[in-house]
CSV table of C-alpha atoms in Angstrom, one decimal:
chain,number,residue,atom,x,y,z
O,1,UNK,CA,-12.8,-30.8,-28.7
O,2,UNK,CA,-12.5,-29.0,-32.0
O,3,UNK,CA,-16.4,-29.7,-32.3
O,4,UNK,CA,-16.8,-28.2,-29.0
O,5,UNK,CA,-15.0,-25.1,-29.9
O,6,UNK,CA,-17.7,-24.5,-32.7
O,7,UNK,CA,-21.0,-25.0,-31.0
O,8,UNK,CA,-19.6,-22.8,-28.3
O,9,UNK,CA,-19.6,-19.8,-31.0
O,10,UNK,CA,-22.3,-20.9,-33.1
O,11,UNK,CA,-24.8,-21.1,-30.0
O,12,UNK,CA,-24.8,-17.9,-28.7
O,13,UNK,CA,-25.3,-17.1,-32.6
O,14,UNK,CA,-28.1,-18.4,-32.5
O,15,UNK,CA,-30.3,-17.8,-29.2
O,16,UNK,CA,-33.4,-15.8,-29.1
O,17,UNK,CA,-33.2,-12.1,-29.0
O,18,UNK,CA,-34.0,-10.3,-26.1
O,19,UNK,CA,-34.4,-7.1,-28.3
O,20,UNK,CA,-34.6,-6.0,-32.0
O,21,UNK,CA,-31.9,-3.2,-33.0
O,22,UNK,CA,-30.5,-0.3,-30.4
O,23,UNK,CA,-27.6,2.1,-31.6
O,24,UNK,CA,-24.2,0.5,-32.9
O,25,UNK,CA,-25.5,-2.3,-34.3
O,26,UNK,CA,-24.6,-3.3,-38.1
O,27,UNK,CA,-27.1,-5.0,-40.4
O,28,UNK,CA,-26.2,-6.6,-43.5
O,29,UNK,CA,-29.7,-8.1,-46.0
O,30,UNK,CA,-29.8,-10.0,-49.1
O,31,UNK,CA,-33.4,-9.7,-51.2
O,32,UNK,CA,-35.0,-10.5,-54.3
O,33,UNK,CA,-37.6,-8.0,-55.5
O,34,UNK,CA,-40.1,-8.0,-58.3
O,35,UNK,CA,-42.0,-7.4,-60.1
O,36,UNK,CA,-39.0,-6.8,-63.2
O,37,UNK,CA,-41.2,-3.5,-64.4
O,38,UNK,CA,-39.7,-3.2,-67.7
O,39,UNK,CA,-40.1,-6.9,-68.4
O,40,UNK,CA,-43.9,-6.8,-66.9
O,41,UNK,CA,-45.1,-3.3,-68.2
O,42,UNK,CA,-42.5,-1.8,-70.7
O,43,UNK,CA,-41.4,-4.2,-73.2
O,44,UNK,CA,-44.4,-5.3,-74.5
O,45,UNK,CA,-45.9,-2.2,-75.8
O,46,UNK,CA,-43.1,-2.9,-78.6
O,47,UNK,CA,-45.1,-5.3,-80.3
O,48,UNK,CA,-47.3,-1.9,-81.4
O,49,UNK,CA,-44.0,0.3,-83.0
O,50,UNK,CA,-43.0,-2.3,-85.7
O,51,UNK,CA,-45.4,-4.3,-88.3
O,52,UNK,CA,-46.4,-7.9,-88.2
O,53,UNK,CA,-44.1,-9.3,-84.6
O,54,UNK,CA,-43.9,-12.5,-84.1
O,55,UNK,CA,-41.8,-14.9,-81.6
O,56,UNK,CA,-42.0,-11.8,-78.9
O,57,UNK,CA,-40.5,-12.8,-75.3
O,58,UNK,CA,-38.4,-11.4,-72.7
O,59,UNK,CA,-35.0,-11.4,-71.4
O,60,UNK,CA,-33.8,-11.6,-67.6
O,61,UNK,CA,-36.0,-12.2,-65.1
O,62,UNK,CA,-39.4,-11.2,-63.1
O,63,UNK,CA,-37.1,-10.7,-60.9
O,64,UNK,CA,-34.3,-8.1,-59.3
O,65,UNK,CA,-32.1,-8.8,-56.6
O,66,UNK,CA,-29.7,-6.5,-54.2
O,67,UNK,CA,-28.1,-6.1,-51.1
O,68,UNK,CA,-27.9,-3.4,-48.3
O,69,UNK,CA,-25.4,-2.6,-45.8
O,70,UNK,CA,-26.3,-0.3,-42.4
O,71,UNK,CA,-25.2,1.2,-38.8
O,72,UNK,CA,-27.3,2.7,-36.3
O,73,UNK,CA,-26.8,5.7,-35.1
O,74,UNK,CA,-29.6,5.3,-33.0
O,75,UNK,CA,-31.8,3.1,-31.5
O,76,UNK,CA,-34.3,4.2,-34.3
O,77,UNK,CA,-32.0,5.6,-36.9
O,78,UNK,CA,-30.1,3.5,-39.8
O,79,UNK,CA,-27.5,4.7,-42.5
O,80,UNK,CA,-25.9,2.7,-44.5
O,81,UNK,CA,-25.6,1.7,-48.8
O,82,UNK,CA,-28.2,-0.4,-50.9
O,83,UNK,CA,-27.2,-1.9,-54.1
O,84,UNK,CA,-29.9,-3.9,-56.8
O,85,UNK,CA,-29.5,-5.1,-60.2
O,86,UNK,CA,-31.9,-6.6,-62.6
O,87,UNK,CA,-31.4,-7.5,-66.2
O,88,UNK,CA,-34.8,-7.2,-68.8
O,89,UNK,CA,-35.4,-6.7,-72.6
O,90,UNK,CA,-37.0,-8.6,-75.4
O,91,UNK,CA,-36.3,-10.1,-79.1
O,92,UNK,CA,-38.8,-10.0,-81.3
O,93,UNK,CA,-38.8,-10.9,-85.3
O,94,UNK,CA,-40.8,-8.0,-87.3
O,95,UNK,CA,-41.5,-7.2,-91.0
O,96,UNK,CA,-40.2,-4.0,-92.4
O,97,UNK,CA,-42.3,-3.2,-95.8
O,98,UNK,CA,-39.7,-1.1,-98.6
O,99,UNK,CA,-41.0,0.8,-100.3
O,100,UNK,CA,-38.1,0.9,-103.1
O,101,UNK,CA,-39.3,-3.5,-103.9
O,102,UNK,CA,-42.8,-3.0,-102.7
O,103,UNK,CA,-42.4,-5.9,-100.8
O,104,UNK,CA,-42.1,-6.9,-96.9
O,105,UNK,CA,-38.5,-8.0,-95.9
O,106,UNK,CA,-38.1,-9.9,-92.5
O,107,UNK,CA,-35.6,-8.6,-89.8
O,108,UNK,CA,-35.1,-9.4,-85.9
O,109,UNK,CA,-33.8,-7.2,-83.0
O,110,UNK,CA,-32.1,-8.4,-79.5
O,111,UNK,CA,-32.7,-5.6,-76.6
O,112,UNK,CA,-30.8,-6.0,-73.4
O,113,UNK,CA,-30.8,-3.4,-69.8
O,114,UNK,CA,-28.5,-4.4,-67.3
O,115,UNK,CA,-29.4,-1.9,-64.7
O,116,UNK,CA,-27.7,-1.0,-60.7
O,117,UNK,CA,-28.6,1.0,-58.8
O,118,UNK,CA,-26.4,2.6,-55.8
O,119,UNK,CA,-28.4,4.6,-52.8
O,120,UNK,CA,-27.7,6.1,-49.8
O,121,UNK,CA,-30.2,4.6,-47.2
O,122,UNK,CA,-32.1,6.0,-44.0
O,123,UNK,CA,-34.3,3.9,-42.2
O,124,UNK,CA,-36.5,5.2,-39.3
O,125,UNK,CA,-37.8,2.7,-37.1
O,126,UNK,CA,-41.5,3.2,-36.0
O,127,UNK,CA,-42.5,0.7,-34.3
O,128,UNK,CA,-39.9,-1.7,-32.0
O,129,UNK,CA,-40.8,-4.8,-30.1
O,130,UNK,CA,-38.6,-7.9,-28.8
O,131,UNK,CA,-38.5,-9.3,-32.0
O,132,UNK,CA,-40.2,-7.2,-34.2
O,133,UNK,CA,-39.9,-3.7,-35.9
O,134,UNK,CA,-41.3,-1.4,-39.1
O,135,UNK,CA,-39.8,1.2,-40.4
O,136,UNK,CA,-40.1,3.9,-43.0
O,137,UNK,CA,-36.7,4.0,-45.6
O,138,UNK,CA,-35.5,7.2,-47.4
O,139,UNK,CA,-32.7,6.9,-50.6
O,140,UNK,CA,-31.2,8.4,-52.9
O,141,UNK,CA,-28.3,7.8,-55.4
O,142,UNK,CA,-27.1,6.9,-58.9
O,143,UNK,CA,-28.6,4.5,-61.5
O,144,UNK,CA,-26.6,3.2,-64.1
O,145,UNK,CA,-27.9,1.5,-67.4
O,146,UNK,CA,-26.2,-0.3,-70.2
O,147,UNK,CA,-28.3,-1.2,-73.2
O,148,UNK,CA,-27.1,-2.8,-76.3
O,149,UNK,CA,-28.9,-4.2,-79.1
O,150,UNK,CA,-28.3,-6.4,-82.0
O,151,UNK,CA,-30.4,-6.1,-85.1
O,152,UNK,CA,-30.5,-7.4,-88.5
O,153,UNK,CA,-32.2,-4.2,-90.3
O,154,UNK,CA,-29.1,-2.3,-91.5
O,155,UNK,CA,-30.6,1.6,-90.4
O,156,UNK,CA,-32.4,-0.1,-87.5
O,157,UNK,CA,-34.7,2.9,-85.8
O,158,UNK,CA,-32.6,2.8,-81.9
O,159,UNK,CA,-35.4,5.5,-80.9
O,160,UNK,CA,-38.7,3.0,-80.8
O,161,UNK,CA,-36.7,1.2,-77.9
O,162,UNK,CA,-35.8,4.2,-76.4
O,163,UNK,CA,-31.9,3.2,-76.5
O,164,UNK,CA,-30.8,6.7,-74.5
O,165,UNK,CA,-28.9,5.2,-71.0
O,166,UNK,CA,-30.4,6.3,-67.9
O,167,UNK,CA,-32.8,8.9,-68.6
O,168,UNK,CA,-32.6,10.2,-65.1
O,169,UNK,CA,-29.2,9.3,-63.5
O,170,UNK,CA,-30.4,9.8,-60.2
O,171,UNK,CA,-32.6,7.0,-58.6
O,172,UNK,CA,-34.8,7.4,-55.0
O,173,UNK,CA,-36.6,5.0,-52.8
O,174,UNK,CA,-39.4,6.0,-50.2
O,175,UNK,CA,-39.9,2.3,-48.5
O,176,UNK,CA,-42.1,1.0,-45.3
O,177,UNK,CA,-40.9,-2.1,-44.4
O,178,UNK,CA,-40.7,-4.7,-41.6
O,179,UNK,CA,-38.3,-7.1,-39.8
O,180,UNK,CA,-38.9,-10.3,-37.7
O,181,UNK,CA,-35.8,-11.4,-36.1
O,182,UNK,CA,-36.2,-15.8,-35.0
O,183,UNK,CA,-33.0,-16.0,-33.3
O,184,UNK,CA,-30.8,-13.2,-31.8
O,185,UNK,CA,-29.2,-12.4,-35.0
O,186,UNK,CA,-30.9,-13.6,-37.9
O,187,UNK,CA,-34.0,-12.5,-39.2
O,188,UNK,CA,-36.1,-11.8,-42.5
O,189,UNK,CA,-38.1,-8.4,-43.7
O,190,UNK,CA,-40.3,-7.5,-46.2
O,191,UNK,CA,-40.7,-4.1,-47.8
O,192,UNK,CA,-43.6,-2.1,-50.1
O,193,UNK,CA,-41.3,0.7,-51.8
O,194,UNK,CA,-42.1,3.3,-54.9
O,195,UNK,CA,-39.0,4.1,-57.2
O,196,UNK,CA,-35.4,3.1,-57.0
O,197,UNK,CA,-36.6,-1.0,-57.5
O,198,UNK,CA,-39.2,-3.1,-57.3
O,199,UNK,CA,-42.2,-2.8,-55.8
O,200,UNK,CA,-41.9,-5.6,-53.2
O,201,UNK,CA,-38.6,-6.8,-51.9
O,202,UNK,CA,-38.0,-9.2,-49.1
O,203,UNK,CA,-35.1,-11.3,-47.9
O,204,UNK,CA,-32.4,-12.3,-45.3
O,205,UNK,CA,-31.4,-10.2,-42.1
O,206,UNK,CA,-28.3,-10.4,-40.3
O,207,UNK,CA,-27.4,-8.3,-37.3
O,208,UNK,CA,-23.8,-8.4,-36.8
């Protein structure tokens, strides 16, 4: 009977939809992104501001991950709060030459960026079908960094890693995206954006 009880809510869960979002509806998404573009792009100009690297890699990951909460207001209107965090850096061993010894002195440096990002989202939708839609996205919010470093040079130069927080606070997203929903409540989505996280995201959908 207890088994009974369960299907009876999970089925309905689970039917086809007969329709992609209208106004009231809740969606809640999980995503990876990538590509990491400090990781990819950033770090590895270091190599070029200190003499003689050697053992160069990367901290953290390719890629960043995040989550986003919205209503709509309309049928082709979403509000709501997206959050991502990705962690990069590098560690590198470098040669320092002094000029007091004439002579090269070995040394090693440990970068880490935790970074999150918190946006107020808009998403209008552009195109709906029964279990399709597209839209185009619109945020803005705050970015917060924390970098530390640990390094062996005792007057270690903090500026060739650019150690300075979030240069710009404020973070912005301008997204086109899409959504396929299989069943009448879950779905996935895929989205191209510029600024405020990676380039490509995609993920889980859940209406609720």
């Amino acid at each position: 009977m207890k088994k009974l009880c369960i299907l009876t809510y999970i089925i309905p869960f689970l039917t086809f939809s007969q329709g992609t979002l209208k106004s009231g509806d809740f969606v809640a998404e999980l995503y990876g992104g990538l590509p990491n573009w400090a990781n990819a792009f950033i770090y590895p100009t270091i190599k070029s501001r200190f003499d003689n690297v050697e053992n160069f890699g990367t901290k953290g990951s390719i890629w960043s991950f995040g989550g986003r909460f919205s209503y709509l207001v309309q049928d082709r209107i979403s509000v709501g709060l997206d959050v991502n965090h990705e962690v990069s850096g590098c560690y590198f061993d470098y040669e320092k030459f002094e000029e007091n010894t004439q002579i090269y002195i070995d040394f090693n440096a440990n970068y880490t960026a935790r970074k999150t990002r918190f946006q107020l989202r808009t998403n209008f939708l552009v195109i709906k079908k029964e279990k399709f839609d597209a839209y185009i996205g619109l945020g803005i919010g705050y970015k917060y960094v924390k970098r530390t470093i640990i390094a062996s040079e005792p007057h270690f130069d903090e500026r060739k890693l650019n150690l300075r927080g979030a240069i710009f606070p404020l973070t912005g997203r301008l997204s086109f995206g899409t959504r396929y929903y299989f069943t009448n409540n879950i779905g996935i989505f895929t989205e191209l954006g510029f600024f405020g996280g990676a380039l490509l995201q995609g993920g889980l959908s859940v209406k609720i």
